[in-house]
Amino acid sequence: MLEPLEELRVNALKELGGINNSKELETWRVRYLGKKSGLTQILRGLASLPLEERKTAGARANEIKAELQMGLSASIEVVHRRAPVREEQIDITLPGRPLPIGHLHPITQTLDEIGDIFISMGFQVVEGPEVEWEYYNFEALNMPAEHPARDSQSTLWVDYETERAERPMLLRTQGTAITARVIESMAPPIRTIEPGRVYRREATDATHLSIYHNIDGLAVDKGITMVDLKGTLYEFARRYFGEERKVRFRCDYFPFVEPGVEMAIDCLVCNGAGCRLCGNSGWIEVLGAGMTHPEVLRRGGIDPEVYTSFAFGMGVERMPMLRYGIDDIRLFYGSDLRFLRQF
Amino acid sequence: MKVSVNWLKEYVDITLPRAEIAEKLTMAGLEAEVVEVIGERWDNIVVGQITAINPHPNADRLRLATVNLGTGEETVVCGAPNLTSGDKIAFARVGAQLIDGHSGQVATLKSARIRGVVSSGMVCSEKELGISDEHEGIMVLPDEAPLGAPLADYLGDAILNLEVTPNRPDCLSVIGIAREVAALTGQSLHLPEVATDLIGGEEVASLIEQQIAVAISAPDLCSRYCASLITGVKVAESPRWMQQRLLAGGMRPINNIVDVTNYVMLEYGQPLHAFDYDRIRGKRIIVRRATRGESLVSLDGVERVLSGDMLVIADGERPVAIAGVMGGANSEVTGETTSIVLESASFNPSSIHYTGRTLRLPSEACMRFERGIRAEMTLPALERATQLMAQLAGGEVARGVVDVYPGRVETEPILLSTAEVKRLLGVDFSLDRIVSALSSLGFDCQPAGSASAVLVTAPYWRSDIHLAVDLIEEVARIIGYDRLPTTMLSQPIPRQNPEPVIGLKREVRHRLAAYGFQEVITYSLTSLEILNKLSPESHPLEPVLLRLANPMTVEQEYLRPNLRANLLATLAANRRHEDGTITLFELGRIYRPRTHDLPDEREVVCGLLSGSGLEKSWQGRDESLDFFAAKGVVEGLLSQLGVAASFEPGLDEGLHSSKQAAIVIGGQRPGVVGELHPRVLANFEIVGAVYLFEIDLVALLPFTTAHKMFQPVPRFPAVVRDIALVIDAGIAHQQVLDIIKGFPLVEQVVIFDVYSGEQVPAGKKSLAYRITFQSPAHTLTDDEVNQVQEQILDELSRELGAVRRG
């Protein structure tokens, strides 16, 4: 059995010495080391030999296999080093092949980004109808008919009348309408973040739109306090606007919260010195918030003696306007691709 | 509301710089800003007195005025017509900054020689001082102006502008703001002294009850009506200081009577109305609802037709005022008026809001009433106004006041505990701290029989305090929101059950962007005009639409029933400046009316593909867009969402009738893909073919795979065979595919060529497929594969008449 092995070894090494390209190397590899090679067949045939012979032959066969493999590796290296490199010149300054690149709308990006900040704090995204009953948009939020706070929210009404000639269907004027629905439909503990379109009957200009986006939010549980509200919103401001921004909380009025809060950040343009963007105040209002009014909770079936809650709401378009320095809100919905592709 | 700081100073000591006061008010809820500083540039301007006037030696229209400045005299040339010896005036020394009466520019005063006479200084007009546009004559100061004093000390002022929130009508007044300033700066308040004995103080005066009777027949709309009576007044201009304060507050001076009512409204926040007593018929005042169709000419001369839910003030015969909104011309105070009935009343806020809104008559009075003024405000304001009127217009005040008060409510004290404050604010404030904050605002705090609670009664001017939380806000804002710590929510995170469609929307958006689509967001309100463009026929579409009752414009009159109209308009607009490939999509809601319910708002995604294809590269690759490009997007998207879909001929009217397919999923047709009808494109003025897909995500949702299951990676090698078939042109690829896929060992079938033309008989086409055979159990032999392939060809031949080519 040893004899054919030695013969195979001699032939194989001799052949290998004459090879100088990788294609022949591969043929050689298949012939001498492949699954159907002589060596493999010898190794397979070992089982039929007497024990002593099997041991000797097996050992030798494996030695030869190792030797051939080493020889192959060495040859591969030699062949590759010897192979001539084709000196093809390319102009590496030519542009790469363009891939089609799509962009999400800056408002979508903003909604996602703000949503993700709150999701990471345990809030859950909830949506609601844009065409809404007057009740959820106003009454449920402590804004009955003829409430003066309604004056600042000119309403678009749907051409629909009940049998009693009432017109109770409107386009929601504030994202807080979703909050009213959440309070009514979910049981504490609650943490929700509520993005969506809102509508106002207003003329459009560089800073006003009749259709825009709000993000509202709500937390209801036992033991939620105003310092939690400050902490949560401060964390949002820090993460969205950056570590270096100053944040200010001041008293403000919204019918559905008490105490009411307005959060502002120091102006991104003048850093608080006062400029045109911030109306010389140094501060830019970012959102309204407060401890949810006990009547609003009670109306939605949550006992304000047991649970406390905070709520907040913000205009969305303002956020990318501040961050990117966009000076005309109409650009978002003008759908000019030269604008949209920048984000 | 605009307030003069000088006026504010009458009621509270201002101890901090103006900007700091504004900052404190802002933080505490009244956004305040110093909008105007009067006398900011009045250096070198002092109070002087004209002691002599002499003619100019060389000019007829100029005179020489000698002015005593306290420390010495100056003689200047002056051309003003109202120069009077003895008058106190504002004298500008050389170097003063003045506004040029003609150019309006600020200029520094220099010594000048005017017609041969040196003039070192100037007697100023209001315009030159920047007070008003008055430039006809010099400004004459009151006699009490201190001689030689800097004018800035005497007349300088600053105007604060305050954004008063709707819950604080008490702050629509100088005293209300002074109260806030006092509480926030720790100063005390000095209210105007009203001699209450003035009203009917003199024995000789006749009793008011004998001269006017008041009745309230609508006590639900008028909880209190107070009136005083002054006879023998002389209507004239009000004094200059009063006029100036009215102007600064945005009100037009009229006469001393009307001005007093407005002045006291600005001062106390309580609107008042003065009637000409002699024009009140029957000497009776009745507060009642208007009768239907009743009308009244209001003070602005417009006839107002009233409805039954509006409140009027009537005399014995007719309405004389629209309560709380505007007085009537028939009882207006005129130059001939000698007797005044002065009204100070409390009206229902909703009713006033409704009336003001319906009649489109917003007024200062209306704005205050509709925010809810406490009935307790009526009397102090009435007394103050009566006294001022008697002082300024003379006359005799009748004894007593009429005070009809059917709506008296006792204010219940509110129990406030330190525990409740902590429960809401999260901070453990001591009872002393709480009481001190509330007391500074005039709240009455009484012991509640416990060391940790008080009984709190709101002061009579506060109409916004009903619950403990209202008191807690007062405590928090006086201490300062910025003094509260910040903490993160410590409660366990609630269970999350987000609506699956929210995740689906996000995924679809991201996938389409990854396919190179630009997302757009368009208005959800649209017009019939745009919607009608979607019909290839001349007749307009008649979709069931949701219309607005009060649209702003016809462009935004209907809630959109689809996304494609806005997308096509967007494409058309962008085509004006861009001619390459445009692929865009919108994901948003469409609205379908439902009977007696809110509409069905469905989340839909719509995409458009337009242009030549992939962006042209210097390497010359260029593939044109067609139906299959759009279908590929749909297939890719659905496959990534784990949705199995098939395509059937579609029936969408807006699409090319033969180049469209309905997307079929689970027996439903939640979407469509196809080429837009050329006439629709023409309607939108779009040149070139456009391909569209539309998918209703709500309908799609149940078919998206929530869980993907693992498939083992094949262990045995695959065998790939290509076959080309010649087949009747009318046979669909899907028919061939279904047959091939029905055979065992067939792992994958890909069509890689479709050809008709030379070498293929007429009426036939050639289809080429690459079939991958694979077994999960063993390595396939050629024989095995050949056998299946023969069976496939047999069946294709038998079923579809297919012949193997080549």
PDB file of C-alpha atoms in Angstrom, chain B residues 248-448:
ATOM      1  CA  ALA B 248     -51.560 104.839  26.185  1.00  0.00           C
ATOM      2  CA  GLY B 249     -54.149 102.181  27.030  1.00  0.00           C
ATOM      3  CA  GLY B 250     -55.406 102.201  23.461  1.00  0.00           C
ATOM      4  CA  MET B 251     -58.615 104.203  24.074  1.00  0.00           C
ATOM      5  CA  ARG B 252     -59.765 107.352  22.344  1.00  0.00           C
ATOM      6  CA  PRO B 253     -60.635 110.303  24.593  1.00  0.00           C
ATOM      7  CA  ILE B 254     -64.240 111.506  24.028  1.00  0.00           C
ATOM      8  CA  ASN B 255     -65.334 113.797  26.857  1.00  0.00           C
ATOM      9  CA  ASN B 256     -64.892 113.979  30.599  1.00  0.00           C
ATOM     10  CA  ILE B 257     -67.896 111.723  31.309  1.00  0.00           C
ATOM     11  CA  VAL B 258     -67.112 108.926  28.883  1.00  0.00           C
ATOM     12  CA  ASP B 259     -63.403 109.245  29.628  1.00  0.00           C
ATOM     13  CA  VAL B 260     -64.021 108.655  33.325  1.00  0.00           C
ATOM     14  CA  THR B 261     -65.897 105.441  32.589  1.00  0.00           C
ATOM     15  CA  ASN B 262     -63.048 104.225  30.408  1.00  0.00           C
ATOM     16  CA  TYR B 263     -60.410 105.430  32.812  1.00  0.00           C
ATOM     17  CA  VAL B 264     -61.941 103.556  35.713  1.00  0.00           C
ATOM     18  CA  MET B 265     -62.341 100.489  33.510  1.00  0.00           C
ATOM     19  CA  LEU B 266     -58.609 100.571  32.798  1.00  0.00           C
ATOM     20  CA  GLU B 267     -57.922 101.259  36.454  1.00  0.00           C
ATOM     21  CA  TYR B 268     -60.249  98.715  38.120  1.00  0.00           C
ATOM     22  CA  GLY B 269     -61.068  96.349  35.276  1.00  0.00           C
ATOM     23  CA  GLN B 270     -64.798  96.938  35.682  1.00  0.00           C
ATOM     24  CA  PRO B 271     -66.549  98.293  32.569  1.00  0.00           C
ATOM     25  CA  LEU B 272     -68.955 101.154  33.248  1.00  0.00           C
ATOM     26  CA  HIS B 273     -71.507 102.932  31.150  1.00  0.00           C
ATOM     27  CA  ALA B 274     -72.821 106.486  31.400  1.00  0.00           C
ATOM     28  CA  PHE B 275     -76.378 107.268  30.240  1.00  0.00           C
ATOM     29  CA  ASP B 276     -77.819 110.702  29.687  1.00  0.00           C
ATOM     30  CA  TYR B 277     -80.334 110.666  32.538  1.00  0.00           C
ATOM     31  CA  ASP B 278     -82.708 113.021  30.777  1.00  0.00           C
ATOM     32  CA  ARG B 279     -83.003 110.633  27.836  1.00  0.00           C
ATOM     33  CA  ILE B 280     -83.937 107.679  30.032  1.00  0.00           C
ATOM     34  CA  ARG B 281     -87.674 107.496  29.548  1.00  0.00           C
ATOM     35  CA  GLY B 282     -89.856 106.714  32.486  1.00  0.00           C
ATOM     36  CA  LYS B 283     -86.833 107.116  34.722  1.00  0.00           C
ATOM     37  CA  ARG B 284     -86.649 103.371  34.822  1.00  0.00           C
ATOM     38  CA  ILE B 285     -83.932 100.925  33.901  1.00  0.00           C
ATOM     39  CA  ILE B 286     -84.926  97.387  33.064  1.00  0.00           C
ATOM     40  CA  VAL B 287     -82.346  94.681  32.445  1.00  0.00           C
ATOM     41  CA  ARG B 288     -84.034  92.161  30.201  1.00  0.00           C
ATOM     42  CA  ARG B 289     -83.650  89.880  27.185  1.00  0.00           C
ATOM     43  CA  ALA B 290     -84.236  91.553  23.861  1.00  0.00           C
ATOM     44  CA  THR B 291     -87.479  90.712  22.170  1.00  0.00           C
ATOM     45  CA  ARG B 292     -87.085  89.008  18.843  1.00  0.00           C
ATOM     46  CA  GLY B 293     -86.423  91.442  16.041  1.00  0.00           C
ATOM     47  CA  GLU B 294     -85.924  94.333  18.443  1.00  0.00           C
ATOM     48  CA  SER B 295     -83.263  96.691  17.191  1.00  0.00           C
ATOM     49  CA  LEU B 296     -81.100  99.465  18.514  1.00  0.00           C
ATOM     50  CA  VAL B 297     -78.743 101.960  16.962  1.00  0.00           C
ATOM     51  CA  SER B 298     -75.497 101.486  18.844  1.00  0.00           C
ATOM     52  CA  LEU B 299     -73.013 104.256  19.666  1.00  0.00           C
ATOM     53  CA  ASP B 300     -71.170 103.674  16.430  1.00  0.00           C
ATOM     54  CA  GLY B 301     -74.319 104.620  14.508  1.00  0.00           C
ATOM     55  CA  VAL B 302     -75.043 101.115  13.233  1.00  0.00           C
ATOM     56  CA  GLU B 303     -78.486  99.630  13.635  1.00  0.00           C
ATOM     57  CA  ARG B 304     -78.227  96.329  15.453  1.00  0.00           C
ATOM     58  CA  VAL B 305     -80.929  93.727  15.161  1.00  0.00           C
ATOM     59  CA  LEU B 306     -81.068  91.750  18.369  1.00  0.00           C
ATOM     60  CA  SER B 307     -82.142  88.220  19.113  1.00  0.00           C
ATOM     61  CA  GLY B 308     -84.019  86.820  22.078  1.00  0.00           C
ATOM     62  CA  ASP B 309     -80.898  85.488  23.753  1.00  0.00           C
ATOM     63  CA  MET B 310     -79.191  88.873  23.939  1.00  0.00           C
ATOM     64  CA  LEU B 311     -79.370  91.031  27.015  1.00  0.00           C
ATOM     65  CA  VAL B 312     -80.362  94.685  26.773  1.00  0.00           C
ATOM     66  CA  ILE B 313     -80.612  97.613  29.132  1.00  0.00           C
ATOM     67  CA  ALA B 314     -83.981  99.216  28.489  1.00  0.00           C
ATOM     68  CA  ASP B 315     -85.704 102.280  29.845  1.00  0.00           C
ATOM     69  CA  GLY B 316     -89.434 102.526  30.296  1.00  0.00           C
ATOM     70  CA  GLU B 317     -89.994 102.289  26.550  1.00  0.00           C
ATOM     71  CA  ARG B 318     -87.089 100.908  24.537  1.00  0.00           C
ATOM     72  CA  PRO B 319     -83.606  99.416  24.702  1.00  0.00           C
ATOM     73  CA  VAL B 320     -80.949 101.988  25.501  1.00  0.00           C
ATOM     74  CA  ALA B 321     -77.879  99.717  25.457  1.00  0.00           C
ATOM     75  CA  ILE B 322     -76.718  96.250  24.459  1.00  0.00           C
ATOM     76  CA  ALA B 323     -75.737  95.103  27.915  1.00  0.00           C
ATOM     77  CA  GLY B 324     -71.981  94.895  28.403  1.00  0.00           C
ATOM     78  CA  VAL B 325     -71.290  95.263  24.710  1.00  0.00           C
ATOM     79  CA  MET B 326     -72.162  98.776  23.537  1.00  0.00           C
ATOM     80  CA  GLY B 327     -74.396 101.666  24.524  1.00  0.00           C
ATOM     81  CA  GLY B 328     -77.250 102.988  22.423  1.00  0.00           C
ATOM     82  CA  ALA B 329     -77.189 106.259  20.505  1.00  0.00           C
ATOM     83  CA  ASN B 330     -80.562 107.148  21.987  1.00  0.00           C
ATOM     84  CA  SER B 331     -79.144 107.606  25.491  1.00  0.00           C
ATOM     85  CA  GLU B 332     -75.651 108.736  24.601  1.00  0.00           C
ATOM     86  CA  VAL B 333     -73.909 111.457  26.612  1.00  0.00           C
ATOM     87  CA  THR B 334     -73.613 114.579  24.448  1.00  0.00           C
ATOM     88  CA  GLY B 335     -72.428 118.129  24.861  1.00  0.00           C
ATOM     89  CA  GLU B 336     -75.903 119.065  26.107  1.00  0.00           C
ATOM     90  CA  THR B 337     -76.046 116.371  28.759  1.00  0.00           C
ATOM     91  CA  THR B 338     -76.360 117.656  32.309  1.00  0.00           C
ATOM     92  CA  SER B 339     -77.325 114.562  34.287  1.00  0.00           C
ATOM     93  CA  ILE B 340     -75.706 111.165  34.263  1.00  0.00           C
ATOM     94  CA  VAL B 341     -76.845 107.707  35.275  1.00  0.00           C
ATOM     95  CA  LEU B 342     -73.704 105.702  35.776  1.00  0.00           C
ATOM     96  CA  GLU B 343     -73.988 101.945  35.392  1.00  0.00           C
ATOM     97  CA  SER B 344     -71.685  99.366  36.964  1.00  0.00           C
ATOM     98  CA  ALA B 345     -73.070  95.874  36.521  1.00  0.00           C
ATOM     99  CA  SER B 346     -72.186  92.210  36.425  1.00  0.00           C
ATOM    100  CA  PHE B 347     -73.267  90.311  33.331  1.00  0.00           C
ATOM    101  CA  ASN B 348     -73.133  86.630  32.417  1.00  0.00           C
ATOM    102  CA  PRO B 349     -69.835  86.033  30.604  1.00  0.00           C
ATOM    103  CA  SER B 350     -71.153  83.482  28.091  1.00  0.00           C
ATOM    104  CA  SER B 351     -74.042  85.733  27.165  1.00  0.00           C
ATOM    105  CA  ILE B 352     -71.751  88.708  26.599  1.00  0.00           C
ATOM    106  CA  HIS B 353     -69.345  86.550  24.587  1.00  0.00           C
ATOM    107  CA  TYR B 354     -72.200  85.254  22.464  1.00  0.00           C
ATOM    108  CA  THR B 355     -73.623  88.712  21.843  1.00  0.00           C
ATOM    109  CA  GLY B 356     -70.259  90.318  21.089  1.00  0.00           C
ATOM    110  CA  ARG B 357     -69.369  87.487  18.729  1.00  0.00           C
ATOM    111  CA  THR B 358     -72.729  87.384  16.993  1.00  0.00           C
ATOM    112  CA  LEU B 359     -72.902  91.152  16.480  1.00  0.00           C
ATOM    113  CA  ARG B 360     -69.196  91.257  15.655  1.00  0.00           C
ATOM    114  CA  LEU B 361     -68.720  93.961  18.243  1.00  0.00           C
ATOM    115  CA  PRO B 362     -65.596  93.190  20.145  1.00  0.00           C
ATOM    116  CA  SER B 363     -64.979  95.930  22.678  1.00  0.00           C
ATOM    117  CA  GLU B 364     -62.849  96.549  25.716  1.00  0.00           C
ATOM    118  CA  ALA B 365     -65.939  96.103  27.900  1.00  0.00           C
ATOM    119  CA  CYS B 366     -66.995  92.936  26.130  1.00  0.00           C
ATOM    120  CA  MET B 367     -63.511  91.462  26.444  1.00  0.00           C
ATOM    121  CA  ARG B 368     -63.604  91.965  30.212  1.00  0.00           C
ATOM    122  CA  PHE B 369     -67.154  90.820  30.840  1.00  0.00           C
ATOM    123  CA  GLU B 370     -66.787  87.635  28.813  1.00  0.00           C
ATOM    124  CA  ARG B 371     -63.847  86.570  30.966  1.00  0.00           C
ATOM    125  CA  GLY B 372     -65.979  86.790  34.082  1.00  0.00           C
ATOM    126  CA  ILE B 373     -65.713  89.729  36.458  1.00  0.00           C
ATOM    127  CA  ARG B 374     -66.772  89.219  40.054  1.00  0.00           C
ATOM    128  CA  ALA B 375     -69.992  90.985  41.023  1.00  0.00           C
ATOM    129  CA  GLU B 376     -68.146  92.432  43.999  1.00  0.00           C
ATOM    130  CA  MET B 377     -66.153  94.624  41.632  1.00  0.00           C
ATOM    131  CA  THR B 378     -69.153  96.705  40.636  1.00  0.00           C
ATOM    132  CA  LEU B 379     -69.495  98.897  43.701  1.00  0.00           C
ATOM    133  CA  PRO B 380     -65.864  99.983  44.258  1.00  0.00           C
ATOM    134  CA  ALA B 381     -65.556 100.927  40.595  1.00  0.00           C
ATOM    135  CA  LEU B 382     -68.860 102.803  40.651  1.00  0.00           C
ATOM    136  CA  GLU B 383     -67.809 104.809  43.695  1.00  0.00           C
ATOM    137  CA  ARG B 384     -64.465 105.674  42.181  1.00  0.00           C
ATOM    138  CA  ALA B 385     -65.995 106.745  38.886  1.00  0.00           C
ATOM    139  CA  THR B 386     -68.716 108.788  40.525  1.00  0.00           C
ATOM    140  CA  GLN B 387     -66.158 110.649  42.567  1.00  0.00           C
ATOM    141  CA  LEU B 388     -63.903 111.307  39.569  1.00  0.00           C
ATOM    142  CA  MET B 389     -66.848 112.476  37.509  1.00  0.00           C
ATOM    143  CA  ALA B 390     -67.962 114.894  40.178  1.00  0.00           C
ATOM    144  CA  GLN B 391     -64.414 116.172  40.438  1.00  0.00           C
ATOM    145  CA  LEU B 392     -63.937 116.649  36.727  1.00  0.00           C
ATOM    146  CA  ALA B 393     -67.402 117.593  35.522  1.00  0.00           C
ATOM    147  CA  GLY B 394     -68.847 119.146  38.630  1.00  0.00           C
ATOM    148  CA  GLY B 395     -72.444 118.482  39.501  1.00  0.00           C
ATOM    149  CA  GLU B 396     -74.212 117.012  42.448  1.00  0.00           C
ATOM    150  CA  VAL B 397     -74.153 113.357  43.369  1.00  0.00           C
ATOM    151  CA  ALA B 398     -77.474 111.909  44.413  1.00  0.00           C
ATOM    152  CA  ARG B 399     -77.621 110.250  47.786  1.00  0.00           C
ATOM    153  CA  GLY B 400     -76.969 106.544  47.807  1.00  0.00           C
ATOM    154  CA  VAL B 401     -76.573 104.103  44.981  1.00  0.00           C
ATOM    155  CA  VAL B 402     -78.967 101.715  43.399  1.00  0.00           C
ATOM    156  CA  ASP B 403     -77.740  98.196  44.050  1.00  0.00           C
ATOM    157  CA  VAL B 404     -79.884  95.375  42.703  1.00  0.00           C
ATOM    158  CA  TYR B 405     -78.130  92.118  43.458  1.00  0.00           C
ATOM    159  CA  PRO B 406     -80.213  89.029  42.728  1.00  0.00           C
ATOM    160  CA  GLY B 407     -77.214  86.805  42.042  1.00  0.00           C
ATOM    161  CA  ARG B 408     -75.379  87.076  45.322  1.00  0.00           C
ATOM    162  CA  VAL B 409     -73.348  83.963  46.058  1.00  0.00           C
ATOM    163  CA  GLU B 410     -71.428  83.371  49.215  1.00  0.00           C
ATOM    164  CA  THR B 411     -67.924  82.249  48.400  1.00  0.00           C
ATOM    165  CA  GLU B 412     -67.087  79.100  50.277  1.00  0.00           C
ATOM    166  CA  PRO B 413     -63.572  78.907  51.658  1.00  0.00           C
ATOM    167  CA  ILE B 414     -61.372  76.188  50.166  1.00  0.00           C
ATOM    168  CA  LEU B 415     -59.515  73.771  52.395  1.00  0.00           C
ATOM    169  CA  LEU B 416     -55.851  73.590  51.494  1.00  0.00           C
ATOM    170  CA  SER B 417     -53.457  71.184  53.167  1.00  0.00           C
ATOM    171  CA  THR B 418     -49.692  70.897  52.906  1.00  0.00           C
ATOM    172  CA  ALA B 419     -50.267  67.268  51.869  1.00  0.00           C
ATOM    173  CA  GLU B 420     -52.360  68.330  48.874  1.00  0.00           C
ATOM    174  CA  VAL B 421     -49.732  70.863  47.832  1.00  0.00           C
ATOM    175  CA  LYS B 422     -47.116  68.129  48.022  1.00  0.00           C
ATOM    176  CA  ARG B 423     -49.340  65.660  46.149  1.00  0.00           C
ATOM    177  CA  LEU B 424     -49.505  68.010  43.193  1.00  0.00           C
ATOM    178  CA  LEU B 425     -46.246  69.933  43.246  1.00  0.00           C
ATOM    179  CA  GLY B 426     -44.046  67.177  44.636  1.00  0.00           C
ATOM    180  CA  VAL B 427     -42.475  69.566  47.128  1.00  0.00           C
ATOM    181  CA  ASP B 428     -43.101  69.729  50.859  1.00  0.00           C
ATOM    182  CA  PHE B 429     -43.764  73.428  51.484  1.00  0.00           C
ATOM    183  CA  SER B 430     -44.459  74.566  55.023  1.00  0.00           C
ATOM    184  CA  LEU B 431     -47.861  75.929  55.857  1.00  0.00           C
ATOM    185  CA  ASP B 432     -46.254  79.286  56.640  1.00  0.00           C
ATOM    186  CA  ARG B 433     -44.733  79.464  53.186  1.00  0.00           C
ATOM    187  CA  ILE B 434     -48.066  78.596  51.587  1.00  0.00           C
ATOM    188  CA  VAL B 435     -49.986  81.121  53.660  1.00  0.00           C
ATOM    189  CA  SER B 436     -47.445  83.823  52.984  1.00  0.00           C
ATOM    190  CA  ALA B 437     -47.647  83.276  49.216  1.00  0.00           C
ATOM    191  CA  LEU B 438     -51.439  83.377  49.243  1.00  0.00           C
ATOM    192  CA  SER B 439     -51.671  86.354  51.593  1.00  0.00           C
ATOM    193  CA  SER B 440     -49.398  88.401  49.380  1.00  0.00           C
ATOM    194  CA  LEU B 441     -52.088  88.100  46.681  1.00  0.00           C
ATOM    195  CA  GLY B 442     -54.865  89.154  49.034  1.00  0.00           C
ATOM    196  CA  PHE B 443     -56.178  85.676  49.832  1.00  0.00           C
ATOM    197  CA  ASP B 444     -57.682  85.280  53.294  1.00  0.00           C
ATOM    198  CA  CYS B 445     -56.246  82.292  55.151  1.00  0.00           C
ATOM    199  CA  GLN B 446     -57.970  81.106  58.314  1.00  0.00           C
ATOM    200  CA  PRO B 447     -57.004  78.232  60.618  1.00  0.00           C
ATOM    201  CA  ALA B 448     -58.669  74.967  59.682  1.00  0.00           C
TER     202      ALA B 448
END
